Tab-separated table of C-alpha atoms in Angstrom:
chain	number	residue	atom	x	y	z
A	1	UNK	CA	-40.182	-43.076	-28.745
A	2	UNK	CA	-41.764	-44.356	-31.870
A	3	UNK	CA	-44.552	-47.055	-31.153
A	4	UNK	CA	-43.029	-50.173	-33.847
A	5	UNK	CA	-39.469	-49.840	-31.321
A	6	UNK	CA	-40.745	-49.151	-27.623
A	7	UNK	CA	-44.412	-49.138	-26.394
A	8	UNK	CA	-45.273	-46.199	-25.372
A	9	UNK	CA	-47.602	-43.804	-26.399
A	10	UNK	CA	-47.405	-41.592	-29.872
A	11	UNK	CA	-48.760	-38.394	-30.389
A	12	UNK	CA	-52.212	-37.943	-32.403
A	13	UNK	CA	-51.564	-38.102	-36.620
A	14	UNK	CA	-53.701	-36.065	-38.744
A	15	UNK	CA	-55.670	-38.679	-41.284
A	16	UNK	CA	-56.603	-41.469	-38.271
A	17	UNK	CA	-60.043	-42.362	-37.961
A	18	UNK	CA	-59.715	-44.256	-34.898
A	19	UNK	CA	-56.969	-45.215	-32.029
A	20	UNK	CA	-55.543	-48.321	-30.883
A	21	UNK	CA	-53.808	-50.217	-28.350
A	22	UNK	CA	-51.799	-53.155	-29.475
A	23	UNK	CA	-50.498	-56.440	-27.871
A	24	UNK	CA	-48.962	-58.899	-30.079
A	25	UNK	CA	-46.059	-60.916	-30.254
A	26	UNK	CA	-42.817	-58.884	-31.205
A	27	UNK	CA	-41.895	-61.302	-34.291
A	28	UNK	CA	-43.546	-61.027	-37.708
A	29	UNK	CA	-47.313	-60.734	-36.585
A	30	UNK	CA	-46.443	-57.484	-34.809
A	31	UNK	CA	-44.966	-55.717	-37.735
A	32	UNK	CA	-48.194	-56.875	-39.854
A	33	UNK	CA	-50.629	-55.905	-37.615
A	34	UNK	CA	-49.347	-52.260	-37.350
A	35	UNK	CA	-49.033	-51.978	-41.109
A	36	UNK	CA	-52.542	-53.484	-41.011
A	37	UNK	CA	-54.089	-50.884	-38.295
A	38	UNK	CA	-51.978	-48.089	-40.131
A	39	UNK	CA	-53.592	-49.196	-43.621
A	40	UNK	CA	-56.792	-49.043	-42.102
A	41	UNK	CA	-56.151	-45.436	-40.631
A	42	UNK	CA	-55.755	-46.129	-37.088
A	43	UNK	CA	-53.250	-44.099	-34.658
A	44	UNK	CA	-51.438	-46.635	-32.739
A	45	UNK	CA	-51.455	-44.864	-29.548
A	46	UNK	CA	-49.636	-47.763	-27.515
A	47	UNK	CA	-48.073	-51.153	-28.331
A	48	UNK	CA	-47.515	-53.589	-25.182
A	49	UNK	CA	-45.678	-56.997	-24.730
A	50	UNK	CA	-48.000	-58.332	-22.435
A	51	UNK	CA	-51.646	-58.467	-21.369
A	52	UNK	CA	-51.485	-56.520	-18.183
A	53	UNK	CA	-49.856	-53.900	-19.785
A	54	UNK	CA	-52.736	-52.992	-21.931
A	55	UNK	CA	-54.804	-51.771	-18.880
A	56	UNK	CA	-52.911	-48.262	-18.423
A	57	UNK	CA	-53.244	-47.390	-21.829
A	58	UNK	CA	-57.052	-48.684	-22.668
A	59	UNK	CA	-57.315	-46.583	-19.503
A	60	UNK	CA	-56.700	-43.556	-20.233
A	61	UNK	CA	-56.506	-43.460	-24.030
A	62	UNK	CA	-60.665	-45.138	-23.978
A	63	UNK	CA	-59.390	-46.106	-27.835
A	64	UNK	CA	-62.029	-47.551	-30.387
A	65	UNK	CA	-59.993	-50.842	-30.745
A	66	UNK	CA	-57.512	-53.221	-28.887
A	67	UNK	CA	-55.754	-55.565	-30.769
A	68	UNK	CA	-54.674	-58.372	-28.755
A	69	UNK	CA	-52.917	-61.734	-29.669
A	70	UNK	CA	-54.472	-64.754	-27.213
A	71	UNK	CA	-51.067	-66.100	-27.327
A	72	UNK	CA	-49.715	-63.496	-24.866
A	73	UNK	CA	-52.199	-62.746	-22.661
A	74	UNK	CA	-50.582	-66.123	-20.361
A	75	UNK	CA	-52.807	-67.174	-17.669
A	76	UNK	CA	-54.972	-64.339	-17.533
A	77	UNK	CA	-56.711	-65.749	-20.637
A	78	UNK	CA	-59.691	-64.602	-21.239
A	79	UNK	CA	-60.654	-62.892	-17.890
A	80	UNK	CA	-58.723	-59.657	-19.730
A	81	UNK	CA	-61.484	-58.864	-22.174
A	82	UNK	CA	-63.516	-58.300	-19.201
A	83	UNK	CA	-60.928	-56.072	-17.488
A	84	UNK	CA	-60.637	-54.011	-20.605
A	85	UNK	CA	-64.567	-53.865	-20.964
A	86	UNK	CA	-64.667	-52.600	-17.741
A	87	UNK	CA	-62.154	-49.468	-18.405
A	88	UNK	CA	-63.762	-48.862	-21.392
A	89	UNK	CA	-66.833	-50.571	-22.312
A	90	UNK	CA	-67.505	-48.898	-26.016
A	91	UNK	CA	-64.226	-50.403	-27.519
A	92	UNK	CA	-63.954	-53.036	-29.917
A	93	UNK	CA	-61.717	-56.253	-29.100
A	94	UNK	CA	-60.030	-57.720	-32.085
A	95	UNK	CA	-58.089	-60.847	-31.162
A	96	UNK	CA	-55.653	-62.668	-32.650
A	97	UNK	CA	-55.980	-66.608	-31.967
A	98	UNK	CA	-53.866	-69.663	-33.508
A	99	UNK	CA	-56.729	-71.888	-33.110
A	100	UNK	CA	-60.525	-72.306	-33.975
A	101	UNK	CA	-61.333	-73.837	-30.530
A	102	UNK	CA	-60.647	-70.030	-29.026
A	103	UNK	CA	-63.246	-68.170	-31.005
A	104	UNK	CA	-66.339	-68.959	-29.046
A	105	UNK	CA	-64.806	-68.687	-26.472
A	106	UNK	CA	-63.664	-65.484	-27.352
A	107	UNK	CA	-66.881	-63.997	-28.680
A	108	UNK	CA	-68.760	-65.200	-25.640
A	109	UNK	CA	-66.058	-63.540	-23.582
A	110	UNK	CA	-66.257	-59.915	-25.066
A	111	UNK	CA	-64.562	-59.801	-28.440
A	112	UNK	CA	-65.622	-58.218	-31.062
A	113	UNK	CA	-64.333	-60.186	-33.575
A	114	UNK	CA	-61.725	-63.348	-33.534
A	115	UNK	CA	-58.719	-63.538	-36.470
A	116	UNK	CA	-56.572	-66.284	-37.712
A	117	UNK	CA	-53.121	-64.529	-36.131
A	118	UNK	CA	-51.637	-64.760	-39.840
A	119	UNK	CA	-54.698	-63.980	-41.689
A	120	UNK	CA	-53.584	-60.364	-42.493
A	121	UNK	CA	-56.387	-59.736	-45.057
A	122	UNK	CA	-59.461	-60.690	-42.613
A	123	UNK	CA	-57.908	-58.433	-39.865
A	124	UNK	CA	-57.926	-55.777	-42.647
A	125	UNK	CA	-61.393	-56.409	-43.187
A	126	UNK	CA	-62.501	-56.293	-39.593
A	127	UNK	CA	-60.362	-53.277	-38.731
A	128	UNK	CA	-62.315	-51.921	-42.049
A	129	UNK	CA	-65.573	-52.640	-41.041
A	130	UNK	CA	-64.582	-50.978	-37.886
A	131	UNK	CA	-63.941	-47.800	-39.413
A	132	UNK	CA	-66.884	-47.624	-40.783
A	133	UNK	CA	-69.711	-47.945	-38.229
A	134	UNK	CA	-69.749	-47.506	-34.307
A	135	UNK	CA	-69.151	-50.216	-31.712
A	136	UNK	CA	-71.203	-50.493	-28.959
């Protein structure tokens, strides 16, 4: 089943030069943000609908990034950054917020970096950066 129409898991593409696990709203945003991790070579290796459902996959994928809209993760909030740092502590946590007031709290939670969700071109720049030099 292809990742953009199900959620599950896709097999390993040969230019990637990193994986990630995906959970953001199935409108608009969702579409971007896969074109965005696919522009950025990333391998998608699951796309979720809700926060729980990211902890089987960042499990036993251990990708470099997750990609994670706020707006979903319902009242689990922010307590799932440190349920994903605990699977795997060396990846990167890229969320998508609709407001400033989450970003601290975000940062100071375990992200790696908070995005505008419709600022396509900073995610770009993030998942970039990402690319291009380790996480820890």
């Amino acid at each position: 089943m292809d990742v953009e129409s199900g959620g599950m898991p896709v097999p390993g593409s040969g230019g990637s030069l990193g994986r990630a696990v995906v959970c953001v709203s199935n409108d608009g945003p969702r579409y971007q943000v896969l074109r965005a991790l696919k522009d950025s070579r990333y391998e998608v290796l699951a796309d979720v609908d809700r926060g729980l459902e990211l902890l089987p996959p960042v499990a036993g994928f251990a990708p470099d990034v997750v990609v994670l809209d706020l707006a979903l993760v319902g009242t689990l909030g922010l307590r799932l950054f440190t349920m994903i740092k605990t699977l795997a502590p060396e990846v990167a946590i890229v969320v998508l917020a609709p407001l400033q007031t989450f970003h601290v709290a975000a940062i100071e939670a375990g992200a790696h970096a908070v995005v505008p969700g419709d600022d396509l071109r900073q995610l770009r720049e993030v998942l970039g950066k990402l690319a291009d030099s380790p996480v820890a």
